[in-house]
Amino acid sequence: DSGVTQTPKHLITATGQRVTLRCSPRSGDLSVYWYQQSLDQGLQFLIQYYNGEERAKGNILERFSAQQFPDLHSELNLSSLELGDSALYFCASSVAAAFSYEQYFGPGTRLTVT
Amino acid sequence: DAKTTQPTSMDCAEGRAANLPCNHSTISGNEYVYWYRQIHSQGPQYIIHGLKNNETNEMASLIITEDRKSSTLILPHATLRDTAVYYCIVRESFGNEKLTFGTGTRLTIIP
């Protein structure tokens, strides 16, 4: 158990819909990262937040957005869903932004878009 | 981030040492080598990291060549639970915290 929690574990929804994925980092961790893992693209970095502020952006679509709240939990919002958005979405956390040797990953949310 | 090259798959007998190679010939002086593994769609798990010296922890050992262009992850006594995809990642530790995953090596431990 990494200490990172993600809800829900599974999500099935239809194209065009909007969903919210939630992540609670390990106690004391200030940085949260979101990654997407699909069969054809592998594990890809989406976005990072540090202490409530966006710190880095990866291959995140404009239809996707995220935020980190004052209690440090984070949400990833996916809208206008397409079949290709079906994937595993992982959240990870680390103690700080710089010199972050280890990222601790949650169990993931499996999103299926039908 | 420097690119890495790993074999697509490897087998290892249970109880033997598993040696997973990684080439990172374009690594720069301030980039570290990290290893993570992913067991069957679970979240990736940190294993070990190093800069230029060999490193060992309770999970594994990391051997980095003197020119830093390649490294080897060693699982000293592989068990069936070590069956996973192993990712070698090279990145700076300051200023660029994201992890760039390649395709990794699928390690299968054979009973």
GROMACS .gro file of N, CA and C in nm, chain B residues 1-106:
model
  318
  115ASP      N    1   1.465   1.485  -2.118
  115ASP     CA    2   1.514   1.367  -2.048
  115ASP      C    3   1.581   1.273  -2.149
  116ALA      N    4   1.690   1.208  -2.104
  116ALA     CA    5   1.760   1.114  -2.190
  116ALA      C    6   1.671   0.995  -2.219
  117LYS      N    7   1.684   0.939  -2.338
  117LYS     CA    8   1.606   0.820  -2.373
  117LYS      C    9   1.675   0.697  -2.320
  118THR      N   10   1.598   0.594  -2.296
  118THR     CA   11   1.653   0.468  -2.249
  118THR      C   12   1.612   0.357  -2.342
  119THR      N   13   1.694   0.253  -2.346
  119THR     CA   14   1.665   0.134  -2.427
  119THR      C   15   1.674   0.013  -2.337
  120GLN      N   16   1.566  -0.066  -2.337
  120GLN     CA   17   1.561  -0.186  -2.256
  120GLN      C   18   1.514  -0.303  -2.342
  121PRO      N   19   1.555  -0.425  -2.308
  121PRO     CA   20   1.499  -0.541  -2.381
  121PRO      C   21   1.350  -0.550  -2.356
  122THR      N   22   1.278  -0.600  -2.455
  122THR     CA   23   1.133  -0.607  -2.443
  122THR      C   24   1.090  -0.705  -2.335
  123SER      N   25   1.158  -0.818  -2.328
  123SER     CA   26   1.119  -0.919  -2.230
  123SER      C   27   1.239  -1.001  -2.188
  124MET      N   28   1.227  -1.060  -2.069
  124MET     CA   29   1.329  -1.148  -2.014
  124MET      C   30   1.262  -1.251  -1.925
  125ASP      N   31   1.325  -1.368  -1.915
  125ASP     CA   32   1.282  -1.470  -1.822
  125ASP      C   33   1.393  -1.494  -1.720
  126CYS      N   34   1.353  -1.534  -1.600
  126CYS     CA   35   1.451  -1.567  -1.497
  126CYS      C   36   1.391  -1.678  -1.410
  127ALA      N   37   1.476  -1.772  -1.372
  127ALA     CA   38   1.430  -1.881  -1.286
  127ALA      C   39   1.414  -1.831  -1.143
  128GLU      N   40   1.311  -1.879  -1.079
  128GLU     CA   41   1.286  -1.842  -0.940
  128GLU      C   42   1.407  -1.876  -0.855
  129GLY      N   43   1.443  -1.784  -0.767
  129GLY     CA   44   1.557  -1.805  -0.678
  129GLY      C   45   1.690  -1.757  -0.735
  130ARG      N   46   1.693  -1.734  -0.866
  130ARG     CA   47   1.815  -1.683  -0.927
  130ARG      C   48   1.815  -1.531  -0.928
  131ALA      N   49   1.931  -1.476  -0.958
  131ALA     CA   50   1.940  -1.330  -0.970
  131ALA      C   51   1.887  -1.287  -1.107
  132ALA      N   52   1.804  -1.186  -1.105
  132ALA     CA   53   1.755  -1.128  -1.231
  132ALA      C   54   1.834  -1.002  -1.260
  133ASN      N   55   1.894  -0.996  -1.377
  133ASN     CA   56   1.975  -0.881  -1.417
  133ASN      C   57   1.909  -0.812  -1.534
  134LEU      N   58   1.861  -0.692  -1.511
  134LEU     CA   59   1.788  -0.618  -1.615
  134LEU      C   60   1.875  -0.503  -1.664
  135PRO      N   61   1.912  -0.505  -1.792
  135PRO     CA   62   1.999  -0.399  -1.845
  135PRO      C   63   1.919  -0.280  -1.897
  136CYS      N   64   1.988  -0.167  -1.900
  136CYS     CA   65   1.929  -0.045  -1.955
  136CYS      C   66   2.041   0.039  -2.018
  137ASN      N   67   2.020   0.081  -2.140
  137ASN     CA   68   2.114   0.172  -2.205
  137ASN      C   69   2.060   0.314  -2.204
  138HIS      N   70   2.145   0.406  -2.166
  138HIS     CA   71   2.107   0.549  -2.164
  138HIS      C   72   2.229   0.629  -2.208
  139SER      N   73   2.266   0.611  -2.332
  139SER     CA   74   2.393   0.666  -2.382
  139SER      C   75   2.395   0.818  -2.389
  140THR      N   76   2.278   0.883  -2.388
  140THR     CA   77   2.275   1.029  -2.398
  140THR      C   78   2.253   1.096  -2.263
  141ILE      N   79   2.273   1.023  -2.156
  141ILE     CA   80   2.250   1.076  -2.022
  141ILE      C   81   2.343   1.196  -1.996
  142SER      N   82   2.292   1.296  -1.930
  142SER     CA   83   2.375   1.412  -1.899
  142SER      C   84   2.419   1.406  -1.752
  143GLY      N   85   2.513   1.492  -1.719
  143GLY     CA   86   2.578   1.483  -1.589
  143GLY      C   87   2.486   1.499  -1.469
  144ASN      N   88   2.376   1.571  -1.484
  144ASN     CA   89   2.287   1.594  -1.371
  144ASN      C   90   2.163   1.506  -1.373
  145GLU      N   91   2.164   1.405  -1.456
  145GLU     CA   92   2.049   1.315  -1.464
  145GLU      C   93   2.073   1.188  -1.384
  146TYR      N   94   1.970   1.148  -1.312
  146TYR     CA   95   1.973   1.027  -1.233
  146TYR      C   96   1.910   0.912  -1.311
  147VAL      N   97   1.945   0.790  -1.271
  147VAL     CA   98   1.880   0.670  -1.324
  147VAL      C   99   1.784   0.617  -1.218
  148TYR      N  100   1.658   0.601  -1.258
  148TYR     CA  101   1.555   0.549  -1.169
  148TYR      C  102   1.502   0.418  -1.225
  149TRP      N  103   1.461   0.332  -1.134
  149TRP     CA  104   1.391   0.210  -1.175
  149TRP      C  105   1.258   0.204  -1.101
  150TYR      N  106   1.154   0.177  -1.179
  150TYR     CA  107   1.021   0.151  -1.127
  150TYR      C  108   0.974   0.019  -1.186
  151ARG      N  109   0.877  -0.041  -1.122
  151ARG     CA  110   0.815  -0.159  -1.181
  151ARG      C  111   0.664  -0.151  -1.167
  152GLN      N  112   0.596  -0.222  -1.256
  152GLN     CA  113   0.452  -0.224  -1.254
  152GLN      C  114   0.406  -0.368  -1.262
  153ILE      N  115   0.338  -0.409  -1.158
  153ILE     CA  116   0.286  -0.545  -1.151
  153ILE      C  117   0.143  -0.544  -1.199
  154HIS      N  118   0.123  -0.604  -1.315
  154HIS     CA  119  -0.009  -0.626  -1.372
  154HIS      C  120  -0.111  -0.516  -1.346
  155SER      N  121  -0.092  -0.400  -1.409
  155SER     CA  122  -0.189  -0.290  -1.406
  155SER      C  123  -0.204  -0.224  -1.270
  156GLN      N  124  -0.120  -0.261  -1.172
  156GLN     CA  125  -0.118  -0.186  -1.047
  156GLN      C  126  -0.042  -0.056  -1.071
  157GLY      N  127  -0.044   0.032  -0.975
  157GLY     CA  128   0.035   0.153  -0.989
  157GLY      C  129   0.183   0.122  -0.988
  158PRO      N  130   0.262   0.192  -1.068
  158PRO     CA  131   0.407   0.170  -1.066
  158PRO      C  132   0.464   0.186  -0.926
  159GLN      N  133   0.570   0.110  -0.901
  159GLN     CA  134   0.634   0.109  -0.769
  159GLN      C  135   0.780   0.147  -0.784
  160TYR      N  136   0.823   0.243  -0.706
  160TYR     CA  137   0.963   0.283  -0.705
  160TYR      C  138   1.050   0.169  -0.653
  161ILE      N  139   1.165   0.148  -0.719
  161ILE     CA  140   1.258   0.044  -0.673
  161ILE      C  141   1.386   0.106  -0.618
  162ILE      N  142   1.453   0.185  -0.699
  162ILE     CA  143   1.585   0.234  -0.662
  162ILE      C  144   1.625   0.345  -0.758
  163HIS      N  145   1.720   0.426  -0.719
  163HIS     CA  146   1.774   0.526  -0.811
  163HIS      C  147   1.922   0.547  -0.778
  164GLY      N  148   1.994   0.607  -0.874
  164GLY     CA  149   2.134   0.637  -0.852
  164GLY      C  150   2.185   0.741  -0.949
  165LEU      N  151   2.299   0.801  -0.916
  165LEU     CA  152   2.360   0.901  -1.002
  165LEU      C  153   2.483   0.843  -1.073
  166LYS      N  154   2.581   0.799  -0.996
  166LYS     CA  155   2.699   0.739  -1.058
  166LYS      C  156   2.757   0.626  -0.976
  167ASN      N  157   2.725   0.622  -0.848
  167ASN     CA  158   2.773   0.513  -0.765
  167ASN      C  159   2.672   0.399  -0.765
  168ASN      N  160   2.721   0.280  -0.739
  168ASN     CA  161   2.631   0.167  -0.726
  168ASN      C  162   2.548   0.184  -0.600
  169GLU      N  163   2.424   0.141  -0.607
  169GLU     CA  164   2.332   0.157  -0.496
  169GLU      C  165   2.266   0.024  -0.463
  170THR      N  166   2.233   0.007  -0.337
  170THR     CA  167   2.163  -0.115  -0.293
  170THR      C  168   2.060  -0.076  -0.188
  171ASN      N  169   1.944  -0.136  -0.199
  171ASN     CA  170   1.845  -0.124  -0.092
  171ASN      C  171   1.782  -0.261  -0.068
  172GLU      N  172   1.675  -0.263   0.007
  172GLU     CA  173   1.617  -0.392   0.044
  172GLU      C  174   1.553  -0.463  -0.074
  173MET      N  175   1.528  -0.393  -0.180
  173MET     CA  176   1.463  -0.453  -0.296
  173MET      C  177   1.563  -0.499  -0.401
  174ALA      N  178   1.665  -0.416  -0.426
  174ALA     CA  179   1.749  -0.443  -0.543
  174ALA      C  180   1.882  -0.372  -0.532
  175SER      N  181   1.968  -0.401  -0.629
  175SER     CA  182   2.094  -0.329  -0.646
  175SER      C  183   2.095  -0.265  -0.784
  176LEU      N  184   2.161  -0.150  -0.791
  176LEU     CA  185   2.173  -0.078  -0.917
  176LEU      C  186   2.321  -0.060  -0.946
  177ILE      N  187   2.363  -0.111  -1.061
  177ILE     CA  188   2.502  -0.097  -1.104
  177ILE      C  189   2.505  -0.002  -1.223
  178ILE      N  190   2.578   0.107  -1.209
  178ILE     CA  191   2.590   0.206  -1.317
  178ILE      C  192   2.734   0.203  -1.369
  179THR      N  193   2.751   0.192  -1.499
  179THR     CA  194   2.887   0.188  -1.554
  179THR      C  195   2.959   0.320  -1.530
  180GLU      N  196   3.089   0.314  -1.539
  180GLU     CA  197   3.170   0.432  -1.508
  180GLU      C  198   3.139   0.549  -1.601
  181ASP      N  199   3.110   0.519  -1.728
  181ASP     CA  200   3.076   0.626  -1.822
  181ASP      C  201   2.929   0.666  -1.814
  182ARG      N  202   2.854   0.598  -1.730
  182ARG     CA  203   2.712   0.625  -1.702
  182ARG      C  204   2.621   0.602  -1.822
  183LYS      N  205   2.671   0.536  -1.923
  183LYS     CA  206   2.589   0.518  -2.042
  183LYS      C  207   2.500   0.395  -2.033
  184SER      N  208   2.517   0.316  -1.931
  184SER     CA  209   2.427   0.201  -1.913
  184SER      C  210   2.423   0.163  -1.765
  185SER      N  211   2.321   0.085  -1.731
  185SER     CA  212   2.306   0.041  -1.593
  185SER      C  213   2.238  -0.095  -1.592
  186THR      N  214   2.247  -0.162  -1.477
  186THR     CA  215   2.183  -0.292  -1.459
  186THR      C  216   2.112  -0.295  -1.325
  187LEU      N  217   1.988  -0.333  -1.328
  187LEU     CA  218   1.912  -0.354  -1.205
  187LEU      C  219   1.925  -0.502  -1.170
  188ILE      N  220   1.958  -0.530  -1.047
  188ILE     CA  221   1.974  -0.668  -1.003
  188ILE      C  222   1.876  -0.700  -0.892
  189LEU      N  223   1.791  -0.799  -0.917
  189LEU     CA  224   1.706  -0.853  -0.812
  189LEU      C  225   1.776  -0.980  -0.764
  190PRO      N  226   1.831  -0.982  -0.646
  190PRO     CA  227   1.925  -1.088  -0.608
  190PRO      C  228   1.865  -1.229  -0.601
  191HIS      N  229   1.744  -1.241  -0.555
  191HIS     CA  230   1.681  -1.372  -0.543
  191HIS      C  231   1.536  -1.359  -0.591
  192ALA      N  232   1.518  -1.373  -0.720
  192ALA     CA  233   1.387  -1.343  -0.778
  192ALA      C  234   1.280  -1.441  -0.728
  193THR      N  235   1.163  -1.386  -0.701
  193THR     CA  236   1.047  -1.467  -0.664
  193THR      C  237   0.937  -1.444  -0.767
  194LEU      N  238   0.835  -1.529  -0.759
  194LEU     CA  239   0.725  -1.517  -0.855
  194LEU      C  240   0.660  -1.379  -0.848
  195ARG      N  241   0.664  -1.318  -0.729
  195ARG     CA  242   0.603  -1.185  -0.713
  195ARG      C  243   0.681  -1.075  -0.782
  196ASP      N  244   0.801  -1.108  -0.829
  196ASP     CA  245   0.879  -1.009  -0.903
  196ASP      C  246   0.842  -1.003  -1.051
  197THR      N  247   0.752  -1.088  -1.094
  197THR     CA  248   0.705  -1.081  -1.233
  197THR      C  249   0.633  -0.948  -1.253
  198ALA      N  250   0.684  -0.869  -1.347
  198ALA     CA  251   0.634  -0.733  -1.366
  198ALA      C  252   0.700  -0.671  -1.488
  199VAL      N  253   0.655  -0.552  -1.523
  199VAL     CA  254   0.725  -0.471  -1.623
  199VAL      C  255   0.815  -0.374  -1.547
  200TYR      N  256   0.942  -0.374  -1.584
  200TYR     CA  257   1.042  -0.291  -1.518
  200TYR      C  258   1.081  -0.174  -1.609
  201TYR      N  259   1.071  -0.054  -1.554
  201TYR     CA  260   1.100   0.066  -1.630
  201TYR      C  261   1.228   0.132  -1.580
  202CYS      N  262   1.316   0.160  -1.672
  202CYS     CA  263   1.438   0.236  -1.645
  202CYS      C  264   1.411   0.380  -1.693
  203ILE      N  265   1.427   0.476  -1.607
  203ILE     CA  266   1.393   0.615  -1.638
  203ILE      C  267   1.511   0.702  -1.601
  204VAL      N  268   1.544   0.794  -1.689
  204VAL     CA  269   1.652   0.888  -1.662
  204VAL      C  270   1.593   1.028  -1.654
  205ARG      N  271   1.619   1.096  -1.547
  205ARG     CA  272   1.569   1.233  -1.538
  205ARG      C  273   1.647   1.313  -1.435
  206GLU      N  274   1.632   1.442  -1.444
  206GLU     CA  275   1.689   1.529  -1.344
  206GLU      C  276   1.605   1.519  -1.217
  207SER      N  277   1.667   1.548  -1.105
  207SER     CA  278   1.589   1.549  -0.982
  207SER      C  279   1.545   1.688  -0.943
  208PHE      N  280   1.592   1.785  -1.015
  208PHE     CA  281   1.557   1.922  -0.980
  208PHE      C  282   1.506   1.993  -1.103
  209GLY      N  283   1.385   2.046  -1.095
  209GLY     CA  284   1.332   2.126  -1.203
  209GLY      C  285   1.247   2.052  -1.303
  210ASN      N  286   1.250   1.923  -1.301
  210ASN     CA  287   1.170   1.846  -1.397
  210ASN      C  288   1.133   1.715  -1.330
  211GLU      N  289   1.024   1.717  -1.256
  211GLU     CA  290   0.995   1.602  -1.171
  211GLU      C  291   0.914   1.493  -1.239
  212LYS      N  292   0.862   1.519  -1.357
  212LYS     CA  293   0.778   1.417  -1.419
  212LYS      C  294   0.860   1.294  -1.455
  213LEU      N  295   0.794   1.180  -1.460
  213LEU     CA  296   0.856   1.056  -1.502
  213LEU      C  297   0.815   1.027  -1.646
  214THR      N  298   0.912   1.000  -1.730
  214THR     CA  299   0.884   0.964  -1.870
  214THR      C  300   0.909   0.814  -1.883
  215PHE      N  301   0.801   0.740  -1.895
  215PHE     CA  302   0.810   0.594  -1.903
  215PHE      C  303   0.827   0.551  -2.047
  216GLY      N  304   0.919   0.457  -2.069
  216GLY     CA  305   0.930   0.392  -2.199
  216GLY      C  306   0.844   0.269  -2.201
  217THR      N  307   0.887   0.171  -2.279
  217THR     CA  308   0.809   0.048  -2.289
  217THR      C  309   0.850  -0.055  -2.185
  218GLY      N  310   0.968  -0.038  -2.124
  218GLY     CA  311   1.010  -0.126  -2.016
  218GLY      C  312   1.045  -0.266  -2.060
  219THR      N  313   1.085  -0.346  -1.962
  219THR     CA  314   1.116  -0.488  -1.982
  219THR      C  315   1.015  -0.571  -1.905
  220ARG      N  316   0.950  -0.661  -1.976
  220ARG     CA  317   0.857  -0.752  -1.910
  220ARG      C  318   0.936  -0.869  -1.857
   0.00000   0.00000   0.00000
